[in-house]
Amino acid sequence: MLELYHHGSSACAAKVRITLDEKNIPWKGHYIDTLKGEQFHPDYAKLNPKCVVPTVVHDGQVIRESTVICEYLEEVFTDVRLFPSETLRRAGVRIWSKAIDEELHPATRIVTFAASHRHNVLKKSKQELEDFINAVRDANRREAKRGAIMKGFEFAESRDALMIFDHHLSEMEKALCETTWLIGQDYSFADAAMTVYINRLDMLGMAGMWEGVRPKLEDWWTRVRSRPSFQTALFNWLPEELADEMQSNGAKSWPQVKAILDTT
Amino acid sequence: MLELYHHGSSACAAKVRITLDEKNIPWKGHYIDTLKGEQFHPDYAKLNPKCVVPTVVHDGQVIRESTVICEYLEEVFTDVRLFPSETLRRAGVRIWSKAIDEELHPATRIVTFAASHRHNVLKKSKQELEDFINAVRDANRREAKRGAIMKGFEFAESRDALMIFDHHLSEMEKALCETTWLIGQDYSFADAAMTVYINRLDMLGMAGMWEGVRPKLEDWWTRVRSRPSFQTALFNWLPEELADEMQSNGAKSWPQVKAILDTT
């Protein structure tokens, strides 16, 4: 039996859901409402001491960290393969995945706050706002969050985060000029993992970063969205209110985002 | 033929050298003197567009990113195994490796600057110092570097970086109470990768973080240092002057470091 502890707004949880769906692995879900702080419940903290989603429990064994979980699933459930059989291409998938985890994932947090979440968060009282920001233990992440909330895209790091996305979108366009999917002729974990992050940009009204300007990426995005895993893994679990909020706030941010992209 | 582009002061390059040595893989080295900026040479930038070491070229194929390189080497050279055969333990190795790449590696940069490099860097003229700091493109990393240089361990992020190490040393002690090596009874890539970061603390005069206080880790460190890969991978390539500098500066920092660890 495979159990997944997850939430609708977590990019890492969505990545695991895509992998489970693409590989046709049956799973039982436990919804941890991170917007209500359920990840800090002592029972969950025992499973995942970092108090983050996702966590997988497979036949009683606990596996954490979305990328590690997906490689584990690949090795245990071998009917549908998301990692190429050729060693060099497998390294290629891991390079994409590493760039996602180490560069795009932190950038996503900042971009999402700068484009959308800040508008809600700024409705808090001064003390609530301070408490909300200070709940982030890591000093680096805390100050990035503070800047994105207080200054939006006027904050240098928010603009840097946009440029990180712009760089990786260019790399995707380059890769897709050579092959059908990011690594070769078959859909792989690189495509699955990237789906979550491109979807975030799309939800934040930033599809102009590829529409009409990066045709290969545009085509890739059409193909990704037509896969059955897309709706089930990304939208069935996303709170509707959150989706609406990101879309309406994001649309308002786009002119400023476009101006930044055009001038840098 | 396997070629390694590397340097003596790079933690990531050292990790690949340990892996090559532990697996008895013959290699030809190309020394890229990052202290002289050789990583920015156009020929090298073609191999590694991020202009960082290490890069491996194996039978004409380029592989980047130290962790991806080491997993590639594991899959191609199968005589000596550094990843356990059991799936769950393999996930365990990857969780250590991920914590190293995403938490300890950035912390190492800050700790090294705060404890040692800052003393040299502060000898630069005001303009040279600004240029040195501004050469870091990523805003987050740039400001972390600036803080560690200007304020040493008075900088909140430098203290946070120490606490990240302290946390992972505790995790190591816990793991080593259960098993001989970090993942099970056999030496694995988790031990190889961690070696580089514990060695950095040791060189910076911070062995007091385990000596006399974390006996299992102390014993692990003795065993790691007695392996043939230790001297060849970590010390044969390190510029002697740099080693001396880290040791003498680090020793001076220790009282302040100990005071921070004792009070937090």
XYZ file of C-alpha atoms in Angstrom:
528
model
C 0.000 0.000 0.000
C 1.193 3.447 -0.899
C 0.094 6.453 1.122
C 0.788 10.060 0.166
C 0.662 12.946 2.620
C 0.118 15.996 0.447
C -1.569 19.339 -0.137
C -3.029 21.156 -3.141
C -0.793 24.220 -3.108
C 2.561 22.431 -2.699
C 4.663 22.240 -5.877
C 6.633 19.299 -4.500
C 3.471 17.345 -3.680
C 2.120 18.013 -7.198
C 5.344 16.616 -8.670
C 4.836 13.355 -6.765
C 1.155 13.170 -7.802
C 2.136 13.546 -11.488
C 4.707 10.778 -11.092
C 2.177 8.480 -9.379
C -0.438 9.160 -12.064
C 1.959 8.808 -15.013
C 3.178 5.480 -13.609
C -0.404 4.304 -12.832
C 0.459 3.625 -9.199
C -2.620 3.348 -6.940
C -2.330 5.512 -3.831
C -4.255 6.557 -0.756
C -4.097 10.238 0.110
C -3.872 12.047 3.442
C -4.558 15.724 2.933
C -2.382 17.899 5.182
C -3.824 21.393 5.079
C -0.636 23.441 5.159
C -2.657 26.671 4.916
C -4.094 25.735 8.332
C -0.696 24.624 9.714
C -1.559 20.898 9.883
C 2.026 20.043 8.873
C 3.131 21.059 12.384
C 0.868 18.490 14.104
C 3.068 16.217 16.285
C 1.831 13.066 14.496
C 2.882 14.443 11.117
C 6.151 15.837 12.507
C 7.065 12.265 13.492
C 6.752 11.224 9.832
C 8.399 14.356 8.450
C 10.559 16.219 10.997
C 10.955 19.178 8.592
C 7.137 19.536 8.704
C 6.773 19.819 4.947
C 4.735 17.887 2.388
C 4.939 15.480 0.644
C 5.741 12.300 2.559
C 5.212 8.820 1.156
C 4.657 5.730 3.295
C 5.107 2.583 1.243
C 4.484 -0.770 2.962
C 5.217 0.939 6.268
C 8.472 2.582 5.135
C 8.724 6.370 5.188
C 10.276 8.230 2.238
C 10.721 12.024 2.235
C 11.875 14.707 -0.263
C 9.871 14.825 -3.500
C 12.790 14.137 -5.848
C 14.011 11.234 -3.714
C 10.437 9.906 -3.545
C 10.105 10.017 -7.350
C 13.409 8.192 -7.915
C 12.291 5.610 -5.340
C 8.955 5.140 -7.163
C 10.859 4.738 -10.432
C 12.984 1.966 -8.952
C 10.124 0.103 -7.259
C 7.377 0.449 -9.886
C 8.990 -0.444 -13.183
C 6.042 -0.917 -15.577
C 6.015 2.677 -16.823
C 9.456 4.287 -16.965
C 10.024 8.025 -16.421
C 13.821 7.784 -16.414
C 15.515 6.852 -19.706
C 17.333 3.529 -19.869
C 20.493 5.164 -21.242
C 22.932 6.336 -18.527
C 23.823 9.667 -20.097
C 20.176 10.609 -20.626
C 19.419 9.602 -17.050
C 22.120 12.092 -15.983
C 20.367 14.621 -18.229
C 17.062 14.128 -16.390
C 18.862 14.577 -13.059
C 20.472 17.838 -14.214
C 17.022 19.275 -15.025
C 15.664 18.005 -11.733
C 18.556 19.538 -9.792
C 18.087 22.925 -11.468
C 14.398 22.750 -10.546
C 15.035 21.873 -6.896
C 17.908 24.290 -6.325
C 17.019 27.242 -8.572
C 13.415 27.202 -9.787
C 11.834 26.032 -6.550
C 13.199 28.912 -4.409
C 12.462 31.323 -7.284
C 8.861 30.069 -7.402
C 8.318 30.916 -3.751
C 9.482 34.494 -4.328
C 7.595 35.000 -7.603
C 4.359 33.630 -6.110
C 4.581 35.978 -3.128
C 5.563 38.978 -5.248
C 2.809 38.419 -7.825
C -0.020 37.153 -5.663
C 0.242 36.100 -2.002
C 1.515 39.512 -0.887
C -1.831 41.126 -1.625
C -3.520 38.865 0.913
C -0.732 38.875 3.446
C -0.596 42.664 3.516
C -4.149 42.670 4.890
C -2.818 41.272 8.180
C -2.217 43.538 11.182
C 1.357 44.763 11.701
C 1.956 42.222 14.475
C 0.378 39.327 12.540
C 2.528 40.227 9.539
C 5.716 40.233 11.638
C 4.769 36.864 13.174
C 4.022 35.450 9.714
C 7.418 36.519 8.365
C 9.370 35.545 11.474
C 7.913 32.018 11.384
C 10.494 31.292 8.639
C 13.533 29.990 10.537
C 16.131 30.257 7.774
C 17.403 33.856 7.680
C 17.914 33.867 3.911
C 14.424 32.599 3.144
C 12.923 34.887 5.767
C 14.431 38.033 4.271
C 13.498 36.947 0.744
C 9.901 36.475 1.887
C 9.899 39.826 3.682
C 11.181 41.608 0.568
C 8.717 39.916 -1.796
C 5.804 40.736 0.528
C 6.749 44.324 1.282
C 8.056 45.370 -2.135
C 6.713 42.872 -4.705
C 8.713 43.176 -7.909
C 10.366 46.372 -6.659
C 12.490 43.979 -4.592
C 15.752 43.054 -6.376
C 15.451 39.369 -5.496
C 11.945 39.170 -6.960
C 13.337 40.485 -10.238
C 16.253 38.016 -9.983
C 13.736 35.187 -9.454
C 11.952 36.203 -12.677
C 15.267 36.178 -14.521
C 16.017 32.663 -13.213
C 12.736 31.531 -14.794
C 13.513 33.421 -17.997
C 16.902 31.687 -18.209
C 15.432 28.210 -17.728
C 12.615 28.874 -20.215
C 15.325 29.712 -22.771
C 17.124 26.484 -21.935
C 13.852 24.576 -22.407
C 13.265 26.219 -25.779
C 16.813 25.242 -26.828
C 16.343 21.627 -25.667
C 12.954 21.354 -27.395
C 14.472 22.515 -30.689
C 16.543 19.309 -30.568
C 14.100 16.722 -29.214
C 10.353 16.154 -28.685
C 10.573 16.139 -24.893
C 13.172 17.704 -22.603
C 15.402 14.632 -22.665
C 14.958 12.772 -25.935
C 11.919 11.454 -27.772
C 10.059 10.199 -24.690
C 8.238 12.003 -21.904
C 10.432 11.777 -18.785
C 10.616 12.866 -15.160
C 12.274 16.092 -16.394
C 9.017 16.990 -18.182
C 6.911 15.861 -15.214
C 8.881 17.965 -12.727
C 9.001 21.034 -14.977
C 5.217 20.850 -15.534
C 4.583 21.983 -11.959
C 6.711 25.111 -12.307
C 5.480 26.155 -15.735
C 1.947 25.637 -14.445
C 2.673 28.038 -11.591
C 3.785 30.739 -14.045
C 0.706 30.045 -16.139
C -1.600 30.365 -13.118
C 0.088 33.638 -12.201
C -0.827 35.042 -15.621
C 2.744 34.849 -16.945
C 2.152 32.651 -20.002
C 3.382 35.626 -22.034
C 6.859 34.396 -21.115
C 6.421 31.730 -23.833
C 3.232 32.458 -25.811
C 4.180 33.902 -29.179
C 7.872 34.079 -28.237
C 8.998 30.513 -27.512
C 7.097 28.315 -29.983
C 8.674 24.981 -29.033
C 7.864 25.557 -25.373
C 4.345 26.651 -26.310
C 3.853 23.379 -28.169
C 5.366 21.373 -25.253
C 2.944 23.091 -22.870
C -0.048 22.163 -25.079
C 1.095 18.539 -25.118
C 1.729 18.475 -21.350
C -1.723 19.881 -20.607
C -3.413 17.237 -22.746
C -1.957 14.397 -20.662
C -4.437 12.775 -18.257
C -2.052 13.355 -15.334
C -2.309 17.124 -15.750
C -5.866 17.658 -14.539
C -5.822 14.966 -11.861
C -2.437 15.841 -10.347
C -2.538 19.622 -10.576
C -6.118 20.768 -10.381
C -8.177 18.172 -8.508
C -6.396 19.067 -5.290
C -5.955 22.816 -5.610
C -8.363 24.872 -3.453
C -10.506 26.796 -5.934
C -10.250 30.007 -3.973
C -6.440 29.867 -4.097
C -6.501 29.241 -7.845
C -8.827 32.212 -8.441
C -6.717 34.452 -6.240
C -3.473 33.597 -8.034
C -5.077 34.156 -11.410
C -6.607 37.536 -10.621
C -3.597 38.887 -8.721
C -1.211 37.479 -11.307
C -3.037 39.166 -14.175
C -2.610 42.505 -12.416
C 1.137 41.894 -12.016
C 1.782 40.991 -15.658
C 2.395 44.512 -17.052
C 5.094 45.090 -14.415
C 6.567 41.611 -14.975
C 6.633 42.160 -18.723
C 8.332 45.532 -18.299
C 11.051 43.919 -16.151
C 11.599 41.127 -18.686
C 11.720 43.599 -21.564
C 14.326 45.843 -19.955
C 16.745 43.292 -18.491
C 38.881 7.835 -21.060
C 37.651 9.869 -18.138
C 38.742 13.474 -17.739
C 38.030 15.617 -14.683
C 38.140 19.404 -14.690
C 38.660 20.345 -11.073
C 40.331 22.538 -8.455
C 41.802 21.998 -4.986
C 39.540 24.333 -3.036
C 36.194 23.207 -4.526
C 34.102 21.006 -2.217
C 32.143 19.631 -5.178
C 35.317 18.686 -7.063
C 36.661 16.943 -3.938
C 33.454 14.899 -3.716
C 33.968 13.642 -7.269
C 37.661 12.851 -6.584
C 36.688 10.759 -3.523
C 34.122 8.886 -5.626
C 36.652 8.255 -8.413
C 39.271 7.059 -5.912
C 36.878 4.859 -3.892
C 35.688 3.231 -7.118
C 39.265 2.843 -8.454
C 38.402 4.659 -11.681
C 41.480 5.934 -13.564
C 41.163 9.598 -14.537
C 43.093 12.361 -16.216
C 42.899 15.747 -14.510
C 42.673 19.270 -15.891
C 43.339 21.760 -13.139
C 41.140 24.861 -13.456
C 42.573 27.474 -11.114
C 39.380 29.069 -9.860
C 41.390 31.375 -7.590
C 42.834 32.886 -10.791
C 39.436 32.901 -12.568
C 40.315 30.174 -15.103
C 36.726 28.855 -14.896
C 35.638 31.897 -16.936
C 37.906 31.042 -19.901
C 35.705 30.697 -23.024
C 36.967 27.157 -23.700
C 35.906 26.027 -20.240
C 32.624 27.961 -20.416
C 31.732 25.863 -23.466
C 32.048 22.708 -21.342
C 30.377 24.205 -18.286
C 28.203 27.261 -19.004
C 27.797 27.967 -15.270
C 31.618 28.342 -15.118
C 31.992 26.134 -12.074
C 34.049 23.021 -11.349
C 33.847 20.048 -11.563
C 33.071 18.851 -15.078
C 33.624 15.284 -16.254
C 34.191 14.305 -19.874
C 33.751 10.572 -20.345
C 34.394 9.111 -23.801
C 33.648 12.531 -25.254
C 30.372 13.053 -23.330
C 30.114 15.983 -20.925
C 28.554 15.500 -17.478
C 28.076 18.386 -15.023
C 26.925 18.830 -11.395
C 28.921 16.840 -8.841
C 26.010 14.789 -7.498
C 24.796 13.928 -11.009
C 28.391 13.051 -11.975
C 28.730 10.695 -8.993
C 25.434 8.898 -9.758
C 26.563 8.604 -13.382
C 29.903 7.099 -12.281
C 28.010 4.656 -10.040
C 25.902 3.477 -12.964
C 28.757 3.165 -15.451
C 31.506 1.752 -13.218
C 29.901 -1.069 -11.266
C 32.872 -2.958 -9.738
C 32.890 -1.005 -6.480
C 29.429 0.107 -5.333
C 28.849 3.323 -3.333
C 25.042 3.122 -3.507
C 23.362 0.269 -1.597
C 21.565 -2.390 -3.619
C 18.399 -2.048 -1.521
C 15.955 0.579 -2.862
C 15.041 2.114 0.489
C 18.676 2.501 1.508
C 19.437 4.069 -1.875
C 16.722 6.635 -1.084
C 18.462 7.141 2.272
C 21.764 7.964 0.545
C 19.957 10.446 -1.710
C 18.331 12.175 1.270
C 21.782 12.778 2.832
C 23.144 13.935 -0.506
C 20.233 16.344 -0.996
C 20.684 17.856 2.470
C 24.363 18.335 1.657
C 23.730 20.022 -1.704
C 20.851 22.221 -0.589
C 21.725 23.035 3.029
C 25.325 22.233 3.954
C 26.929 23.441 0.730
C 25.546 27.010 0.951
C 26.274 27.005 4.705
C 29.879 25.979 3.991
C 30.427 28.997 1.771
C 29.239 31.351 4.518
C 31.119 29.627 7.344
C 34.361 29.568 5.334
C 34.119 33.285 4.569
C 33.131 34.193 8.132
C 35.884 32.111 9.744
C 38.737 32.562 7.281
C 38.458 34.118 3.808
C 37.155 37.439 5.155
C 40.517 38.194 6.787
C 42.214 38.114 3.384
C 39.419 39.748 1.452
C 39.273 42.698 3.835
C 42.844 43.589 2.813
C 41.504 44.657 -0.604
C 40.902 48.314 -1.445
C 37.324 49.561 -1.052
C 36.723 49.418 -4.815
C 38.320 45.975 -5.211
C 36.154 44.705 -2.346
C 32.965 46.057 -3.967
C 33.932 44.477 -7.302
C 34.681 41.167 -5.569
C 31.282 41.101 -3.864
C 29.329 42.352 -6.877
C 30.808 39.618 -9.081
C 28.237 37.281 -7.460
C 25.200 37.494 -9.750
C 22.600 35.889 -7.482
C 21.308 38.579 -5.074
C 20.802 36.153 -2.198
C 24.288 34.706 -2.419
C 25.787 38.162 -2.949
C 24.272 39.593 0.221
C 25.203 36.491 2.222
C 28.795 36.889 1.042
C 28.787 40.599 1.839
C 27.504 39.936 5.371
C 29.975 37.135 6.085
C 32.878 39.275 4.844
C 31.926 42.502 6.592
C 30.608 41.083 9.866
C 31.962 37.526 10.219
C 29.975 35.679 12.860
C 28.302 38.912 13.976
C 26.180 38.414 10.827
C 22.915 36.541 11.592
C 23.236 34.297 8.525
C 26.748 33.215 9.536
C 25.348 32.097 12.874
C 22.447 30.363 11.078
C 24.980 28.553 8.861
C 26.761 27.267 11.984
C 23.434 26.035 13.360
C 22.705 24.191 10.101
C 25.990 22.316 10.576
C 25.220 21.694 14.238
C 21.837 20.213 13.274
C 23.316 17.883 10.667
C 26.132 16.792 12.994
C 23.422 15.775 15.491
C 21.652 13.839 12.750
C 24.927 12.106 11.893
C 25.510 11.182 15.546
C 21.976 9.734 15.711
C 22.447 7.726 12.492
C 25.848 6.424 13.639
C 24.330 5.171 16.893
C 22.278 2.793 14.730
C 24.731 1.704 12.036
C 28.485 1.631 11.276
C 28.265 4.055 8.369
C 25.643 6.720 7.616
C 23.435 4.311 5.672
C 23.894 0.806 6.970
C 26.946 -1.389 7.552
C 28.809 -0.362 4.395
C 30.600 2.838 3.422
C 28.410 4.664 0.882
C 28.219 7.820 -1.178
C 26.539 9.496 1.829
C 29.796 9.039 3.786
C 31.909 10.107 0.799
C 29.921 13.303 0.248
C 29.788 14.191 3.937
C 33.564 13.708 4.259
C 34.195 16.880 2.261
C 32.054 19.051 4.538
C 33.282 17.628 7.854
C 36.804 18.091 6.535
C 36.065 21.762 5.902
C 34.949 22.236 9.525
C 38.047 20.364 10.677
C 40.335 22.565 8.585
C 38.638 25.667 9.994
C 39.548 24.535 13.518
C 35.970 23.518 14.400
C 36.576 19.867 15.306
C 35.351 20.821 18.780
C 31.864 20.467 17.271
C 32.312 16.680 17.645
C 35.517 15.966 19.617
C 34.567 14.892 23.111
C 30.875 15.627 22.494
C 29.750 13.359 19.639
C 31.659 10.088 20.129
C 30.104 8.150 17.230
C 30.911 10.951 14.802
C 34.429 11.204 16.239
C 34.936 7.514 15.543
C 33.426 7.849 12.034
C 35.843 10.708 11.320
C 38.843 8.596 12.418
C 37.714 5.792 10.098
C 37.075 8.175 7.188
C 40.525 9.736 7.546
C 42.221 6.328 7.474
C 40.785 5.504 4.048
C 43.260 5.826 1.167
C 40.873 8.157 -0.708
C 41.113 10.762 2.049
C 44.670 11.967 1.492
C 44.626 11.633 -2.300
C 41.245 13.267 -2.908
C 41.310 16.003 -0.291
C 44.896 17.025 0.298
C 46.983 16.248 -2.774
C 45.180 19.017 -4.668
C 44.726 21.663 -2.011
C 47.104 24.648 -2.314
C 49.250 24.495 0.837
C 48.986 28.225 1.418
C 45.184 28.033 1.408
C 45.242 25.123 3.865
C 47.564 27.020 6.242
C 45.439 30.142 6.006
C 42.189 28.320 6.794
C 43.776 26.568 9.747
C 45.305 29.661 11.325
C 42.281 31.923 10.740
C 39.894 29.167 11.801
C 41.730 28.600 15.090
C 41.298 32.292 15.895
C 37.542 32.077 15.188
C 36.917 29.031 17.371
C 36.290 30.809 20.712
C 33.584 32.950 19.069
C 32.116 29.934 17.236
C 32.053 27.910 20.466
C 30.348 30.757 22.319
C 27.620 30.909 19.619
C 27.084 27.139 19.748
C 26.961 27.161 23.554
C 24.365 29.914 23.769
C 21.920 28.900 20.998
